Coordinates of C-alpha atoms in Angstrom, one line a residue:
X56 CA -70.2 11.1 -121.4
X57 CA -71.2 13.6 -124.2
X58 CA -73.3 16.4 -123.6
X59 CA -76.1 17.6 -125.9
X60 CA -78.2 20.9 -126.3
X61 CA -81.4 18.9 -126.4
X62 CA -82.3 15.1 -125.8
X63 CA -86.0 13.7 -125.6
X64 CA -87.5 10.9 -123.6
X65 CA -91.0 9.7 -123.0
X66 CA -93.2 7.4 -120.9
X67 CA -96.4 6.9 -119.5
X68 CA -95.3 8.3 -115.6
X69 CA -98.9 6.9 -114.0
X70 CA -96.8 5.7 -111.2
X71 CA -93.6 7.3 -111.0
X72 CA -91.1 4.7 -109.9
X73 CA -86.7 4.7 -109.0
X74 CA -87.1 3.7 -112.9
X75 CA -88.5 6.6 -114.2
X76 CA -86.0 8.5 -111.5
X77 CA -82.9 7.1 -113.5
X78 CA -84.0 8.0 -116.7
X79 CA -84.8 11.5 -116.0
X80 CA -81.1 11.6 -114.4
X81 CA -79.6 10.5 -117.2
X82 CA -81.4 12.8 -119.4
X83 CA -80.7 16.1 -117.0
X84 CA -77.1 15.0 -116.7
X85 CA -76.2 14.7 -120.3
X86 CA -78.3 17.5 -121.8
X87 CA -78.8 21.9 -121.7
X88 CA -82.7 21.4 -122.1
X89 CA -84.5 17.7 -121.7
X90 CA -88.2 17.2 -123.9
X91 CA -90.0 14.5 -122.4
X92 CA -92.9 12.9 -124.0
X93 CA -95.8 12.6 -121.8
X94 CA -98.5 9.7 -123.3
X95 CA -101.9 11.4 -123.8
X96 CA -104.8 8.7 -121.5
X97 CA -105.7 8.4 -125.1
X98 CA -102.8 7.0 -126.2
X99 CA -102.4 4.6 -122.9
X100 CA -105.8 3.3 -123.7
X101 CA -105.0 2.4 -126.9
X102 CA -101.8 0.5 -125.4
X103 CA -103.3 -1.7 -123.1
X104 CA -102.3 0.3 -119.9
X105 CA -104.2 0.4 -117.2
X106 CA -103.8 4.1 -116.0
X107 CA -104.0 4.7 -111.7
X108 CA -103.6 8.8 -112.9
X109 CA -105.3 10.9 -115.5
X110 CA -103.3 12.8 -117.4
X111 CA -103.5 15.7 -115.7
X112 CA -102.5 14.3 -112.5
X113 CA -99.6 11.9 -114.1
X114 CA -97.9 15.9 -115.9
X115 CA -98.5 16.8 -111.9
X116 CA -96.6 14.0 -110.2
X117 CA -94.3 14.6 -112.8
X118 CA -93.5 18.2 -112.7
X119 CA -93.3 17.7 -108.9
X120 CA -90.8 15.0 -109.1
X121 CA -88.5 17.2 -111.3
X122 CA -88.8 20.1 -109.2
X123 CA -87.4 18.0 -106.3
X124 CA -85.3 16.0 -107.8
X125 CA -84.0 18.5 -110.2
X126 CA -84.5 21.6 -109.5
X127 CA -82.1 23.7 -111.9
X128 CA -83.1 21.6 -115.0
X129 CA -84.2 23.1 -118.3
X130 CA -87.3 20.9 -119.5
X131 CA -90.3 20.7 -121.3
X132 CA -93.0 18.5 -121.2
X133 CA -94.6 17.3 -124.7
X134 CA -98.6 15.6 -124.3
X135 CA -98.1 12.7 -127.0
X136 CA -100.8 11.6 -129.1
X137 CA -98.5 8.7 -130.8
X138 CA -95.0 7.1 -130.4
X139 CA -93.2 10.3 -130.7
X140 CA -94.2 14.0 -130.8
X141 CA -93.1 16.2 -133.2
X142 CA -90.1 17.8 -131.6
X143 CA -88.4 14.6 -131.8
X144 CA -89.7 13.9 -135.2
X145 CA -88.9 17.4 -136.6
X146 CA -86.9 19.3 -134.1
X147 CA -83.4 19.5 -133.3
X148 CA -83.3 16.7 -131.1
X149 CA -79.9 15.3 -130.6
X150 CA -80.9 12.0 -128.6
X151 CA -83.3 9.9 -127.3
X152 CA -82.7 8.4 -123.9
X153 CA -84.8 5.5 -123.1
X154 CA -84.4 2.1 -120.7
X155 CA -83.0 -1.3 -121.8
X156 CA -86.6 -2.6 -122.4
X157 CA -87.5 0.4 -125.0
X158 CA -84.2 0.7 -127.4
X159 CA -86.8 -0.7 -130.3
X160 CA -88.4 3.0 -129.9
X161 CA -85.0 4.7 -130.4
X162 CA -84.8 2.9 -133.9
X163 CA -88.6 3.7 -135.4
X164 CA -87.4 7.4 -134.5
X165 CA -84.3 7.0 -136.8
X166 CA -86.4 5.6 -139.4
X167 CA -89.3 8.3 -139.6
X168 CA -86.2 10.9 -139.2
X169 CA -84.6 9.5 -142.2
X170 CA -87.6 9.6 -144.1
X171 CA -87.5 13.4 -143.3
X172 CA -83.8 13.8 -144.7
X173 CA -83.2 14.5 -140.9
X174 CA -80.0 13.7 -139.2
X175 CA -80.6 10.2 -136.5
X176 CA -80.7 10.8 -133.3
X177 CA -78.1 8.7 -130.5
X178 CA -79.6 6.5 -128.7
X179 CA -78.7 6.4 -125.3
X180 CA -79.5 3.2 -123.5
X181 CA -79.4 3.1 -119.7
X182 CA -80.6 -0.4 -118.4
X183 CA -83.2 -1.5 -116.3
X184 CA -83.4 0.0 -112.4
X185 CA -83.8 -3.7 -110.4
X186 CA -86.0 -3.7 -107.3
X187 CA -84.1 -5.7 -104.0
X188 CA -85.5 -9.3 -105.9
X189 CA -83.4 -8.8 -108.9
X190 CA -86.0 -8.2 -111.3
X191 CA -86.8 -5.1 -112.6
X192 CA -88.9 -2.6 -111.2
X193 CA -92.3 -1.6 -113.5
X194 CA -95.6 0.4 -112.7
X195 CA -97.1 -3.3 -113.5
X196 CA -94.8 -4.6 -110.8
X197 CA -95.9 -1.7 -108.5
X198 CA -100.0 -1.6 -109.2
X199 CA -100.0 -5.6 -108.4
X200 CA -98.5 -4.7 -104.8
X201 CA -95.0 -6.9 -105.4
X202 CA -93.0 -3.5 -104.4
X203 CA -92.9 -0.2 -103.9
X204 CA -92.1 2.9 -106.0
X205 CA -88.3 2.4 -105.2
X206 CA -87.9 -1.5 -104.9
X207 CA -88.4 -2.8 -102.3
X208 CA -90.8 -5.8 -101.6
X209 CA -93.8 -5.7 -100.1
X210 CA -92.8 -8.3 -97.6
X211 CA -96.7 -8.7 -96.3
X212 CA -97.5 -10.1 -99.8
X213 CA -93.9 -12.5 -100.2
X214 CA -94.5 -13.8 -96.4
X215 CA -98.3 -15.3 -98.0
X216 CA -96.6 -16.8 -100.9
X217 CA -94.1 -18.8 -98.8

């Protein structure tokens, strides 16, 4: 896999699932230094979303999770106020890594870069982390009890529904 100096990635983190996980993984393993776009509660309220975490507490969990999980990697964490923060729209961002389900985000970047007389970006696509049911796994998934963080049912609520 190529390797790049910097690559970005964003998301909401409220409940940071075996998703999320993947995606930072990819990130880490393919880059020197790893922005990742954290979506202001302003932002998620505008979106529809639900938010379990303030912001605060989601950079928290998140900065934890990397420290664990990664501990040698170079990041930064960006609070973003719209689709993409301006290190991805004006910096020297080299790729955007993002899931299956949010490749359409990869392609708005290209376009506002372009408008910029800015190089693209790659897009780096890694597909969706599936919970032990075969669909994938989601914070929406997670909040209405189906499974847990890393996929696994919640067998006390699929033993009621039989």
């Amino acid at each position: 896999m190529k390797s790049y100096d910097v690559v970005a990635l964003g998301g909401t983190f409220d409940i940071i699932h075996n998703g999320h996980i993947e995606l930072l993984n990819k990130a880490f393993s393919i880059s020197h230094k790893t922005i990742i776009g954290l979506t202001s509660d302003e932002l998620a309220i505008r979106k529809g979303k639900d938010l379990v975490k303030n912001y605060e507490h989601r950079l928290a969990s998140l900065k934890s999770v990397i420290e664990k999980n990664f501990p040698k990697s170079s990041y930064e964490v960006s609070k973003l106020e719209n689709d993409f923060g301006p290190a991805v729209i004006e910096g020297n961002v080299q790729a955007l890594v993002v899931s299956k389900e949010t490749r359409n985000k990869g392609l708005l970047l290209n376009e506002l870069r372009a408008k910029r007389n800015l190089p693209s970006v790659e897009i780096v696509v890694i597909p969706m982390v599936l919970a032990e049911d075969g669909n994938p796994i989601s914070t929406t998934r997670i909040k209405n009890s189906e499974i847990d963080n890393k996929g696994n049912l919640n067998w006390q609520l699929t033993c009621l529904s039989l």
